[in-house]
Amino acid sequence: ARAEFCAALLCLPALAIESLLLLRVPRQRTQSPDALGSAPVRGRQQGGYPSRRQPAIRAPTLSAPRYVRDFVGGSWQAVRVPLLYVDESFNDREFWLSGLVVPMNRAGELEDSLDGIVARAVSDFGVPARVELHGQDLAQGKREWDVLAGKLRARMSLYSDALKAISQVPELRAFQYGLDRERHRKRYANPWPERQVLIGHLAQRVHTSMSSEDHLVVIMDDAPTQESMRSHLRDLKRHGTYSRINSSPLQRIVDTLYFAPSNESRLLQASDLISYIHLRSRFPGTNPRAVQAAHDMWGLVRNRCSPHLWIPK
């Protein structure tokens, strides 16, 4: 009896994980969209989400490796928990959230690759040892990258190497969801903040691309709106997204929305590199060399990405 009691105690942590990741029961929608949305100028759309009349979005299917295991019923069962790193890029016309989905067992591999690129920049050009791979700063030779301000070829080489390292990670995917800012302001009398609108769309796209045994951890760059973003994600998990395309609750997102400083996270920096070069490829300017460079660099990761722009009507 004592041996059976001790064995039961050893199983408690695994059962706790099981209750968190495997036994999530769908909740019923109990809150009206009007309670969380904003009043549209016309029509019945709520909170800045697209109409059901728009075509459904087809996103690539994720098949991340198995890396978290639960001890259930005397045997090990696999649970997959990819990591979603979210960053933003915007200009006067468009606002984009980019989500980089990294298999957990590949995260260290990508981090080491990016660290190696930074180490080479430190050795060859004397950039600060703790420099951040920030897309705009690296591309334009600003802030911590100002020592390369007059060395365009060196900057583009480092940026390209970082994008190649990202694209070589097996089963990595990136999702971009954008918003036409002017049309959004015109369509809604009291529009939601753009980050709040897009995080629901982006999370829904990733969520629906996952297999039934996947569960997702979401990490975002530090922002002053952390509390409202966490509250919004909690509502999406409990009540659904209020999208007329797919309004199912995001119940395979684990726990809450986590925030981290981008200068301490190579994987957030990886998401930023993709986010910036994607926006730059859409608005490359008029310089022929800049246009070609943006096109070539976006081409390094394009096959791993799934962008979609929402234009409110």
PDB file of C-alpha atoms in Angstrom:
ATOM      1  CA  ALA A   1       0.000   0.000   0.000  1.00  0.00           C
ATOM      2  CA  ARG A   2       2.838   2.375   0.865  1.00  0.00           C
ATOM      3  CA  ALA A   3       4.476   1.720  -2.530  1.00  0.00           C
ATOM      4  CA  GLU A   4       1.201   2.444  -4.350  1.00  0.00           C
ATOM      5  CA  PHE A   5       0.775   5.686  -2.360  1.00  0.00           C
ATOM      6  CA  CYS A   6       4.304   6.848  -3.279  1.00  0.00           C
ATOM      7  CA  ALA A   7       3.701   6.024  -6.942  1.00  0.00           C
ATOM      8  CA  ALA A   8       0.519   8.097  -6.887  1.00  0.00           C
ATOM      9  CA  LEU A   9       2.402  11.090  -5.464  1.00  0.00           C
ATOM     10  CA  LEU A  10       4.965  10.888  -8.274  1.00  0.00           C
ATOM     11  CA  CYS A  11       2.180  11.103 -10.860  1.00  0.00           C
ATOM     12  CA  LEU A  12       0.633  14.313  -9.487  1.00  0.00           C
ATOM     13  CA  PRO A  13       2.845  16.789 -11.432  1.00  0.00           C
ATOM     14  CA  ALA A  14       2.157  14.959 -14.677  1.00  0.00           C
ATOM     15  CA  LEU A  15      -1.572  14.949 -14.010  1.00  0.00           C
ATOM     16  CA  ALA A  16      -1.437  18.691 -13.350  1.00  0.00           C
ATOM     17  CA  ILE A  17       0.191  19.213 -16.763  1.00  0.00           C
ATOM     18  CA  GLU A  18      -2.452  16.975 -18.290  1.00  0.00           C
ATOM     19  CA  SER A  19      -5.222  19.104 -16.843  1.00  0.00           C
ATOM     20  CA  LEU A  20      -3.605  22.241 -18.282  1.00  0.00           C
ATOM     21  CA  LEU A  21      -2.712  20.990 -21.755  1.00  0.00           C
ATOM     22  CA  LEU A  22      -4.947  18.022 -22.559  1.00  0.00           C
ATOM     23  CA  LEU A  23      -8.254  18.395 -20.784  1.00  0.00           C
ATOM     24  CA  ARG A  24      -9.375  21.839 -21.892  1.00  0.00           C
ATOM     25  CA  VAL A  25     -13.162  21.775 -22.188  1.00  0.00           C
ATOM     26  CA  PRO A  26     -14.690  24.317 -24.632  1.00  0.00           C
ATOM     27  CA  ARG A  27     -16.652  27.050 -22.909  1.00  0.00           C
ATOM     28  CA  GLN A  28     -19.907  28.439 -24.200  1.00  0.00           C
ATOM     29  CA  ARG A  29     -20.046  31.974 -25.539  1.00  0.00           C
ATOM     30  CA  THR A  30     -21.622  34.035 -22.775  1.00  0.00           C
ATOM     31  CA  GLN A  31     -20.713  37.599 -23.632  1.00  0.00           C
ATOM     32  CA  SER A  32     -22.170  39.731 -26.373  1.00  0.00           C
ATOM     33  CA  PRO A  33     -19.768  41.041 -29.008  1.00  0.00           C
ATOM     34  CA  ASP A  34     -21.081  44.518 -28.258  1.00  0.00           C
ATOM     35  CA  ALA A  35     -19.592  44.326 -24.769  1.00  0.00           C
ATOM     36  CA  LEU A  36     -16.072  44.095 -26.161  1.00  0.00           C
ATOM     37  CA  GLY A  37     -16.325  45.627 -29.620  1.00  0.00           C
ATOM     38  CA  SER A  38     -16.711  49.110 -30.936  1.00  0.00           C
ATOM     39  CA  ALA A  39     -19.671  50.601 -32.744  1.00  0.00           C
ATOM     40  CA  PRO A  40     -19.296  50.493 -36.541  1.00  0.00           C
ATOM     41  CA  VAL A  41     -20.326  53.373 -38.717  1.00  0.00           C
ATOM     42  CA  ARG A  42     -22.686  51.089 -40.612  1.00  0.00           C
ATOM     43  CA  GLY A  43     -23.588  47.441 -40.855  1.00  0.00           C
ATOM     44  CA  ARG A  44     -23.308  44.806 -38.143  1.00  0.00           C
ATOM     45  CA  GLN A  45     -19.551  44.307 -37.876  1.00  0.00           C
ATOM     46  CA  GLN A  46     -18.166  44.529 -34.362  1.00  0.00           C
ATOM     47  CA  GLY A  47     -14.796  45.508 -32.952  1.00  0.00           C
ATOM     48  CA  GLY A  48     -12.934  45.858 -36.223  1.00  0.00           C
ATOM     49  CA  TYR A  49     -13.229  42.261 -37.476  1.00  0.00           C
ATOM     50  CA  PRO A  50     -13.912  41.358 -41.131  1.00  0.00           C
ATOM     51  CA  SER A  51     -17.275  40.231 -42.426  1.00  0.00           C
ATOM     52  CA  ARG A  52     -18.096  36.553 -42.917  1.00  0.00           C
ATOM     53  CA  ARG A  53     -18.627  37.381 -46.570  1.00  0.00           C
ATOM     54  CA  GLN A  54     -14.859  37.597 -47.043  1.00  0.00           C
ATOM     55  CA  PRO A  55     -13.224  34.341 -48.228  1.00  0.00           C
ATOM     56  CA  ALA A  56     -11.717  32.081 -45.601  1.00  0.00           C
ATOM     57  CA  ILE A  57      -7.950  32.309 -45.139  1.00  0.00           C
ATOM     58  CA  ARG A  58      -5.937  29.210 -45.926  1.00  0.00           C
ATOM     59  CA  ALA A  59      -2.868  29.031 -43.703  1.00  0.00           C
ATOM     60  CA  PRO A  60      -0.077  26.431 -43.800  1.00  0.00           C
ATOM     61  CA  THR A  61      -0.467  23.513 -41.435  1.00  0.00           C
ATOM     62  CA  LEU A  62       2.048  23.301 -38.607  1.00  0.00           C
ATOM     63  CA  SER A  63       3.569  19.967 -37.705  1.00  0.00           C
ATOM     64  CA  ALA A  64       6.047  20.796 -34.980  1.00  0.00           C
ATOM     65  CA  PRO A  65       8.053  17.942 -33.452  1.00  0.00           C
ATOM     66  CA  ARG A  66       6.900  16.372 -30.222  1.00  0.00           C
ATOM     67  CA  TYR A  67       8.805  17.618 -27.226  1.00  0.00           C
ATOM     68  CA  VAL A  68       6.640  17.833 -24.088  1.00  0.00           C
ATOM     69  CA  ARG A  69       5.456  14.527 -22.642  1.00  0.00           C
ATOM     70  CA  ASP A  70       2.861  13.684 -19.993  1.00  0.00           C
ATOM     71  CA  PHE A  71       2.883  10.561 -17.876  1.00  0.00           C
ATOM     72  CA  VAL A  72      -0.752   9.485 -18.103  1.00  0.00           C
ATOM     73  CA  GLY A  73      -2.180   6.080 -17.281  1.00  0.00           C
ATOM     74  CA  GLY A  74       1.241   4.488 -16.834  1.00  0.00           C
ATOM     75  CA  SER A  75       2.620   5.508 -20.269  1.00  0.00           C
ATOM     76  CA  TRP A  76       4.219   8.568 -21.856  1.00  0.00           C
ATOM     77  CA  GLN A  77       2.036  10.589 -24.225  1.00  0.00           C
ATOM     78  CA  ALA A  78       3.425  13.352 -26.406  1.00  0.00           C
ATOM     79  CA  VAL A  79       2.146  16.947 -26.396  1.00  0.00           C
ATOM     80  CA  ARG A  80       3.447  19.575 -28.831  1.00  0.00           C
ATOM     81  CA  VAL A  81       3.942  23.166 -27.686  1.00  0.00           C
ATOM     82  CA  PRO A  82       5.296  25.497 -30.404  1.00  0.00           C
ATOM     83  CA  LEU A  83       6.369  29.019 -29.439  1.00  0.00           C
ATOM     84  CA  LEU A  84       4.795  32.047 -31.161  1.00  0.00           C
ATOM     85  CA  TYR A  85       6.968  35.195 -31.132  1.00  0.00           C
ATOM     86  CA  VAL A  86       5.010  38.319 -32.124  1.00  0.00           C
ATOM     87  CA  ASP A  87       6.391  41.638 -33.346  1.00  0.00           C
ATOM     88  CA  GLU A  88       4.967  44.594 -35.245  1.00  0.00           C
ATOM     89  CA  SER A  89       5.862  46.862 -38.152  1.00  0.00           C
ATOM     90  CA  PHE A  90       3.869  49.771 -39.504  1.00  0.00           C
ATOM     91  CA  ASN A  91       3.873  52.949 -41.521  1.00  0.00           C
ATOM     92  CA  ASP A  92       1.208  55.582 -42.219  1.00  0.00           C
ATOM     93  CA  ARG A  93      -0.740  53.238 -44.498  1.00  0.00           C
ATOM     94  CA  GLU A  94      -0.529  49.758 -42.953  1.00  0.00           C
ATOM     95  CA  PHE A  95      -0.081  48.127 -39.541  1.00  0.00           C
ATOM     96  CA  TRP A  96       1.223  44.542 -39.393  1.00  0.00           C
ATOM     97  CA  LEU A  97       1.710  41.932 -36.694  1.00  0.00           C
ATOM     98  CA  SER A  98       4.123  39.158 -37.568  1.00  0.00           C
ATOM     99  CA  GLY A  99       4.143  35.882 -35.669  1.00  0.00           C
ATOM    100  CA  LEU A 100       7.121  33.524 -35.853  1.00  0.00           C
ATOM    101  CA  VAL A 101       6.186  29.951 -34.875  1.00  0.00           C
ATOM    102  CA  VAL A 102       9.264  28.101 -33.602  1.00  0.00           C
ATOM    103  CA  PRO A 103       9.249  24.434 -32.563  1.00  0.00           C
ATOM    104  CA  MET A 104      10.412  24.337 -28.965  1.00  0.00           C
ATOM    105  CA  ASN A 105      13.206  21.885 -29.685  1.00  0.00           C
ATOM    106  CA  ARG A 106      14.552  24.192 -32.426  1.00  0.00           C
ATOM    107  CA  ALA A 107      14.544  27.406 -30.383  1.00  0.00           C
ATOM    108  CA  GLY A 108      18.069  26.924 -29.003  1.00  0.00           C
ATOM    109  CA  GLU A 109      19.391  26.087 -32.469  1.00  0.00           C
ATOM    110  CA  LEU A 110      18.053  29.338 -33.923  1.00  0.00           C
ATOM    111  CA  GLU A 111      19.262  31.362 -30.946  1.00  0.00           C
ATOM    112  CA  ASP A 112      22.786  29.952 -31.346  1.00  0.00           C
ATOM    113  CA  SER A 113      22.808  30.735 -35.071  1.00  0.00           C
ATOM    114  CA  LEU A 114      21.805  34.364 -34.493  1.00  0.00           C
ATOM    115  CA  ASP A 115      24.316  34.689 -31.650  1.00  0.00           C
ATOM    116  CA  GLY A 116      27.001  33.531 -34.076  1.00  0.00           C
ATOM    117  CA  ILE A 117      26.064  36.246 -36.573  1.00  0.00           C
ATOM    118  CA  VAL A 118      26.220  38.891 -33.847  1.00  0.00           C
ATOM    119  CA  ALA A 119      29.594  37.552 -32.657  1.00  0.00           C
ATOM    120  CA  ARG A 120      30.945  37.962 -36.189  1.00  0.00           C
ATOM    121  CA  ALA A 121      29.652  41.547 -36.319  1.00  0.00           C
ATOM    122  CA  VAL A 122      31.306  42.280 -32.985  1.00  0.00           C
ATOM    123  CA  SER A 123      34.618  40.830 -34.173  1.00  0.00           C
ATOM    124  CA  ASP A 124      34.645  42.338 -37.664  1.00  0.00           C
ATOM    125  CA  PHE A 125      33.064  45.743 -37.096  1.00  0.00           C
ATOM    126  CA  GLY A 126      33.195  46.484 -33.360  1.00  0.00           C
ATOM    127  CA  VAL A 127      29.455  46.690 -32.701  1.00  0.00           C
ATOM    128  CA  PRO A 128      28.458  46.384 -29.008  1.00  0.00           C
ATOM    129  CA  ALA A 129      28.650  42.832 -27.670  1.00  0.00           C
ATOM    130  CA  ARG A 130      24.991  42.858 -26.580  1.00  0.00           C
ATOM    131  CA  VAL A 131      23.699  44.452 -29.787  1.00  0.00           C
ATOM    132  CA  GLU A 132      20.099  43.723 -30.776  1.00  0.00           C
ATOM    133  CA  LEU A 133      19.236  42.345 -34.201  1.00  0.00           C
ATOM    134  CA  HIS A 134      16.659  45.046 -34.842  1.00  0.00           C
ATOM    135  CA  GLY A 135      15.475  45.108 -38.440  1.00  0.00           C
ATOM    136  CA  GLN A 136      15.191  48.842 -39.031  1.00  0.00           C
ATOM    137  CA  ASP A 137      18.358  49.747 -37.122  1.00  0.00           C
ATOM    138  CA  LEU A 138      20.431  47.096 -38.892  1.00  0.00           C
ATOM    139  CA  ALA A 139      19.070  47.962 -42.341  1.00  0.00           C
ATOM    140  CA  GLN A 140      19.643  51.707 -41.898  1.00  0.00           C
ATOM    141  CA  GLY A 141      22.783  51.680 -39.730  1.00  0.00           C
ATOM    142  CA  LYS A 142      21.182  53.417 -36.757  1.00  0.00           C
ATOM    143  CA  ARG A 143      21.539  53.308 -32.952  1.00  0.00           C
ATOM    144  CA  GLU A 144      23.703  50.337 -31.937  1.00  0.00           C
ATOM    145  CA  TRP A 145      24.487  49.659 -35.589  1.00  0.00           C
ATOM    146  CA  ASP A 146      25.703  53.192 -36.357  1.00  0.00           C
ATOM    147  CA  VAL A 147      29.311  51.965 -36.722  1.00  0.00           C
ATOM    148  CA  LEU A 148      28.095  50.424 -40.004  1.00  0.00           C
ATOM    149  CA  ALA A 149      26.312  53.583 -41.166  1.00  0.00           C
ATOM    150  CA  GLY A 150      28.569  53.891 -44.223  1.00  0.00           C
ATOM    151  CA  LYS A 151      28.813  50.168 -44.946  1.00  0.00           C
ATOM    152  CA  LEU A 152      25.628  49.182 -46.738  1.00  0.00           C
ATOM    153  CA  ARG A 153      27.039  45.936 -48.133  1.00  0.00           C
ATOM    154  CA  ALA A 154      28.140  44.759 -44.679  1.00  0.00           C
ATOM    155  CA  ARG A 155      24.733  45.563 -43.167  1.00  0.00           C
ATOM    156  CA  MET A 156      22.867  43.762 -45.922  1.00  0.00           C
ATOM    157  CA  SER A 157      25.197  40.777 -45.613  1.00  0.00           C
ATOM    158  CA  LEU A 158      24.514  40.453 -41.887  1.00  0.00           C
ATOM    159  CA  TYR A 159      20.768  40.905 -42.390  1.00  0.00           C
ATOM    160  CA  SER A 160      20.730  38.287 -45.163  1.00  0.00           C
ATOM    161  CA  ASP A 161      22.708  35.825 -43.054  1.00  0.00           C
ATOM    162  CA  ALA A 162      20.202  36.229 -40.214  1.00  0.00           C
ATOM    163  CA  LEU A 163      17.255  35.621 -42.576  1.00  0.00           C
ATOM    164  CA  LYS A 164      18.992  32.549 -44.013  1.00  0.00           C
ATOM    165  CA  ALA A 165      19.525  31.188 -40.493  1.00  0.00           C
ATOM    166  CA  ILE A 166      15.822  31.661 -39.765  1.00  0.00           C
ATOM    167  CA  SER A 167      14.711  30.047 -43.024  1.00  0.00           C
ATOM    168  CA  GLN A 168      16.886  26.978 -42.399  1.00  0.00           C
ATOM    169  CA  VAL A 169      15.137  25.999 -39.160  1.00  0.00           C
ATOM    170  CA  PRO A 170      13.040  22.897 -39.903  1.00  0.00           C
ATOM    171  CA  GLU A 171       9.254  23.300 -39.586  1.00  0.00           C
ATOM    172  CA  LEU A 172       9.463  27.002 -38.723  1.00  0.00           C
ATOM    173  CA  ARG A 173       6.557  29.142 -39.982  1.00  0.00           C
ATOM    174  CA  ALA A 174       5.744  32.846 -39.974  1.00  0.00           C
ATOM    175  CA  PHE A 175       2.301  34.434 -40.205  1.00  0.00           C
ATOM    176  CA  GLN A 176       1.654  38.101 -40.971  1.00  0.00           C
ATOM    177  CA  TYR A 177      -1.687  39.832 -40.525  1.00  0.00           C
ATOM    178  CA  GLY A 178      -2.003  43.443 -41.621  1.00  0.00           C
ATOM    179  CA  LEU A 179      -4.571  46.221 -41.483  1.00  0.00           C
ATOM    180  CA  ASP A 180      -5.250  49.118 -43.826  1.00  0.00           C
ATOM    181  CA  ARG A 181      -5.099  51.928 -41.246  1.00  0.00           C
ATOM    182  CA  GLU A 182      -7.049  54.582 -43.146  1.00  0.00           C
ATOM    183  CA  ARG A 183      -9.873  52.229 -44.124  1.00  0.00           C
ATOM    184  CA  HIS A 184     -10.074  50.980 -40.556  1.00  0.00           C
ATOM    185  CA  ARG A 185     -10.496  54.526 -39.203  1.00  0.00           C
ATOM    186  CA  LYS A 186     -13.136  55.338 -41.809  1.00  0.00           C
ATOM    187  CA  ARG A 187     -15.096  52.119 -41.338  1.00  0.00           C
ATOM    188  CA  TYR A 188     -15.514  52.313 -37.539  1.00  0.00           C
ATOM    189  CA  ALA A 189     -16.715  55.237 -35.463  1.00  0.00           C
ATOM    190  CA  ASN A 190     -14.737  54.056 -32.432  1.00  0.00           C
ATOM    191  CA  PRO A 191     -12.159  51.562 -33.713  1.00  0.00           C
ATOM    192  CA  TRP A 192     -10.231  49.262 -31.422  1.00  0.00           C
ATOM    193  CA  PRO A 193      -6.459  49.777 -31.122  1.00  0.00           C
ATOM    194  CA  GLU A 194      -4.721  48.143 -34.053  1.00  0.00           C
ATOM    195  CA  ARG A 195      -2.633  45.758 -31.941  1.00  0.00           C
ATOM    196  CA  GLN A 196      -5.754  44.547 -30.182  1.00  0.00           C
ATOM    197  CA  VAL A 197      -7.558  43.907 -33.466  1.00  0.00           C
ATOM    198  CA  LEU A 198      -4.634  42.129 -35.111  1.00  0.00           C
ATOM    199  CA  ILE A 199      -3.567  39.894 -32.221  1.00  0.00           C
ATOM    200  CA  GLY A 200      -6.938  38.154 -32.430  1.00  0.00           C
ATOM    201  CA  HIS A 201      -6.649  37.608 -36.187  1.00  0.00           C
ATOM    202  CA  LEU A 202      -3.028  36.477 -35.992  1.00  0.00           C
ATOM    203  CA  ALA A 203      -3.625  34.109 -33.081  1.00  0.00           C
ATOM    204  CA  GLN A 204      -6.678  32.664 -34.836  1.00  0.00           C
ATOM    205  CA  ARG A 205      -4.694  31.976 -38.008  1.00  0.00           C
ATOM    206  CA  VAL A 206      -1.960  30.158 -36.089  1.00  0.00           C
ATOM    207  CA  HIS A 207      -4.490  28.424 -33.838  1.00  0.00           C
ATOM    208  CA  THR A 208      -6.488  26.991 -36.743  1.00  0.00           C
ATOM    209  CA  SER A 209      -3.321  25.763 -38.489  1.00  0.00           C
ATOM    210  CA  MET A 210      -2.330  23.625 -35.507  1.00  0.00           C
ATOM    211  CA  SER A 211      -3.092  19.949 -35.126  1.00  0.00           C
ATOM    212  CA  SER A 212      -5.444  18.812 -32.384  1.00  0.00           C
ATOM    213  CA  GLU A 213      -2.621  17.870 -30.000  1.00  0.00           C
ATOM    214  CA  ASP A 214      -0.707  21.155 -30.382  1.00  0.00           C
ATOM    215  CA  HIS A 215      -0.752  23.863 -27.709  1.00  0.00           C
ATOM    216  CA  LEU A 216       0.728  27.317 -28.208  1.00  0.00           C
ATOM    217  CA  VAL A 217       2.760  29.677 -26.007  1.00  0.00           C
ATOM    218  CA  VAL A 218       2.580  33.329 -27.171  1.00  0.00           C
ATOM    219  CA  ILE A 219       5.448  35.758 -26.467  1.00  0.00           C
ATOM    220  CA  MET A 220       5.288  39.411 -27.475  1.00  0.00           C
ATOM    221  CA  ASP A 221       7.657  42.379 -27.325  1.00  0.00           C
ATOM    222  CA  ASP A 222       7.260  44.627 -24.285  1.00  0.00           C
ATOM    223  CA  ALA A 223       4.495  47.199 -24.762  1.00  0.00           C
ATOM    224  CA  PRO A 224       2.723  49.778 -22.564  1.00  0.00           C
ATOM    225  CA  THR A 225      -0.604  48.055 -23.295  1.00  0.00           C
ATOM    226  CA  GLN A 226       0.293  44.729 -21.684  1.00  0.00           C
ATOM    227  CA  GLU A 227      -2.656  44.531 -19.298  1.00  0.00           C
ATOM    228  CA  SER A 228      -5.266  45.317 -21.937  1.00  0.00           C
ATOM    229  CA  MET A 229      -3.667  42.867 -24.365  1.00  0.00           C
ATOM    230  CA  ARG A 230      -3.685  40.090 -21.762  1.00  0.00           C
ATOM    231  CA  SER A 231      -7.296  40.832 -20.908  1.00  0.00           C
ATOM    232  CA  HIS A 232      -8.238  40.778 -24.589  1.00  0.00           C
ATOM    233  CA  LEU A 233      -6.525  37.419 -25.150  1.00  0.00           C
ATOM    234  CA  ARG A 234      -8.322  35.986 -22.127  1.00  0.00           C
ATOM    235  CA  ASP A 235     -11.639  37.003 -23.703  1.00  0.00           C
ATOM    236  CA  LEU A 236     -10.607  35.377 -26.987  1.00  0.00           C
ATOM    237  CA  LYS A 237      -9.820  32.145 -25.160  1.00  0.00           C
ATOM    238  CA  ARG A 238     -13.122  32.147 -23.272  1.00  0.00           C
ATOM    239  CA  HIS A 239     -15.616  33.554 -25.744  1.00  0.00           C
ATOM    240  CA  GLY A 240     -14.042  33.369 -29.204  1.00  0.00           C
ATOM    241  CA  THR A 241     -12.621  35.956 -31.580  1.00  0.00           C
ATOM    242  CA  TYR A 242     -15.862  37.616 -32.814  1.00  0.00           C
ATOM    243  CA  SER A 243     -14.622  37.086 -36.353  1.00  0.00           C
ATOM    244  CA  ARG A 244     -17.320  36.125 -38.828  1.00  0.00           C
ATOM    245  CA  ILE A 245     -14.766  33.927 -40.570  1.00  0.00           C
ATOM    246  CA  ASN A 246     -13.796  31.795 -37.581  1.00  0.00           C
ATOM    247  CA  SER A 247     -15.030  32.703 -34.114  1.00  0.00           C
ATOM    248  CA  SER A 248     -13.975  29.588 -32.191  1.00  0.00           C
ATOM    249  CA  PRO A 249     -12.318  30.166 -28.783  1.00  0.00           C
ATOM    250  CA  LEU A 250      -8.519  30.041 -28.786  1.00  0.00           C
ATOM    251  CA  GLN A 251      -8.386  27.346 -26.142  1.00  0.00           C
ATOM    252  CA  ARG A 252      -5.124  25.724 -27.182  1.00  0.00           C
ATOM    253  CA  ILE A 253      -3.170  28.849 -26.227  1.00  0.00           C
ATOM    254  CA  VAL A 254      -1.442  28.026 -22.947  1.00  0.00           C
ATOM    255  CA  ASP A 255      -2.090  30.330 -19.985  1.00  0.00           C
ATOM    256  CA  THR A 256      -1.749  34.016 -20.949  1.00  0.00           C
ATOM    257  CA  LEU A 257       0.134  36.404 -23.236  1.00  0.00           C
ATOM    258  CA  TYR A 258       3.766  36.727 -22.176  1.00  0.00           C
ATOM    259  CA  PHE A 259       5.879  39.848 -22.726  1.00  0.00           C
ATOM    260  CA  ALA A 260       9.663  40.050 -22.930  1.00  0.00           C
ATOM    261  CA  PRO A 261      12.199  42.777 -23.801  1.00  0.00           C
ATOM    262  CA  SER A 262      13.275  42.242 -27.394  1.00  0.00           C
ATOM    263  CA  ASN A 263      16.900  43.137 -26.650  1.00  0.00           C
ATOM    264  CA  GLU A 264      17.075  40.005 -24.453  1.00  0.00           C
ATOM    265  CA  SER A 265      15.339  37.612 -26.861  1.00  0.00           C
ATOM    266  CA  ARG A 266      16.974  36.501 -30.100  1.00  0.00           C
ATOM    267  CA  LEU A 267      13.717  34.854 -31.164  1.00  0.00           C
ATOM    268  CA  LEU A 268      11.731  38.083 -30.788  1.00  0.00           C
ATOM    269  CA  GLN A 269      14.508  39.693 -32.810  1.00  0.00           C
ATOM    270  CA  ALA A 270      14.050  37.004 -35.465  1.00  0.00           C
ATOM    271  CA  SER A 271      10.361  37.878 -35.646  1.00  0.00           C
ATOM    272  CA  ASP A 272      11.254  41.563 -35.963  1.00  0.00           C
ATOM    273  CA  LEU A 273      13.705  40.888 -38.809  1.00  0.00           C
ATOM    274  CA  ILE A 274      10.976  39.137 -40.800  1.00  0.00           C
ATOM    275  CA  SER A 275       8.354  41.725 -39.880  1.00  0.00           C
ATOM    276  CA  TYR A 276      10.510  44.652 -41.027  1.00  0.00           C
ATOM    277  CA  ILE A 277      11.686  43.134 -44.316  1.00  0.00           C
ATOM    278  CA  HIS A 278       8.112  42.104 -45.146  1.00  0.00           C
ATOM    279  CA  LEU A 279       6.860  45.687 -44.747  1.00  0.00           C
ATOM    280  CA  ARG A 280       9.898  47.009 -46.615  1.00  0.00           C
ATOM    281  CA  SER A 281       9.159  44.674 -49.521  1.00  0.00           C
ATOM    282  CA  ARG A 282       5.671  46.192 -49.738  1.00  0.00           C
ATOM    283  CA  PHE A 283       6.969  49.785 -49.608  1.00  0.00           C
ATOM    284  CA  PRO A 284      10.533  49.638 -50.977  1.00  0.00           C
ATOM    285  CA  GLY A 285      10.725  53.253 -52.138  1.00  0.00           C
ATOM    286  CA  THR A 286      11.845  54.453 -55.567  1.00  0.00           C
ATOM    287  CA  ASN A 287      15.572  53.699 -55.532  1.00  0.00           C
ATOM    288  CA  PRO A 288      16.071  50.747 -57.917  1.00  0.00           C
ATOM    289  CA  ARG A 289      18.839  49.254 -55.757  1.00  0.00           C
ATOM    290  CA  ALA A 290      16.690  49.495 -52.622  1.00  0.00           C
ATOM    291  CA  VAL A 291      13.748  47.923 -54.438  1.00  0.00           C
ATOM    292  CA  GLN A 292      15.881  45.003 -55.622  1.00  0.00           C
ATOM    293  CA  ALA A 293      17.505  44.539 -52.203  1.00  0.00           C
ATOM    294  CA  ALA A 294      14.127  44.436 -50.430  1.00  0.00           C
ATOM    295  CA  HIS A 295      12.805  41.959 -53.001  1.00  0.00           C
ATOM    296  CA  ASP A 296      15.848  39.681 -52.695  1.00  0.00           C
ATOM    297  CA  MET A 297      15.896  39.681 -48.897  1.00  0.00           C
ATOM    298  CA  TRP A 298      12.168  39.018 -48.599  1.00  0.00           C
ATOM    299  CA  GLY A 299      12.701  36.146 -51.014  1.00  0.00           C
ATOM    300  CA  LEU A 300      14.969  34.443 -48.448  1.00  0.00           C
ATOM    301  CA  VAL A 301      12.024  33.811 -46.106  1.00  0.00           C
ATOM    302  CA  ARG A 302       8.963  34.192 -48.335  1.00  0.00           C
ATOM    303  CA  ASN A 303       8.335  30.459 -48.586  1.00  0.00           C
ATOM    304  CA  ARG A 304       8.076  30.242 -44.786  1.00  0.00           C
ATOM    305  CA  CYS A 305       5.577  33.110 -44.519  1.00  0.00           C
ATOM    306  CA  SER A 306       1.821  33.514 -44.913  1.00  0.00           C
ATOM    307  CA  PRO A 307       0.852  37.219 -45.127  1.00  0.00           C
ATOM    308  CA  HIS A 308      -2.706  38.563 -45.299  1.00  0.00           C
ATOM    309  CA  LEU A 309      -3.880  42.186 -45.424  1.00  0.00           C
ATOM    310  CA  TRP A 310      -7.349  43.087 -44.211  1.00  0.00           C
ATOM    311  CA  ILE A 311      -8.929  46.082 -45.943  1.00  0.00           C
ATOM    312  CA  PRO A 312     -12.172  47.005 -44.089  1.00  0.00           C
ATOM    313  CA  LYS A 313     -15.091  47.727 -46.402  1.00  0.00           C
TER     314      LYS A 313
END
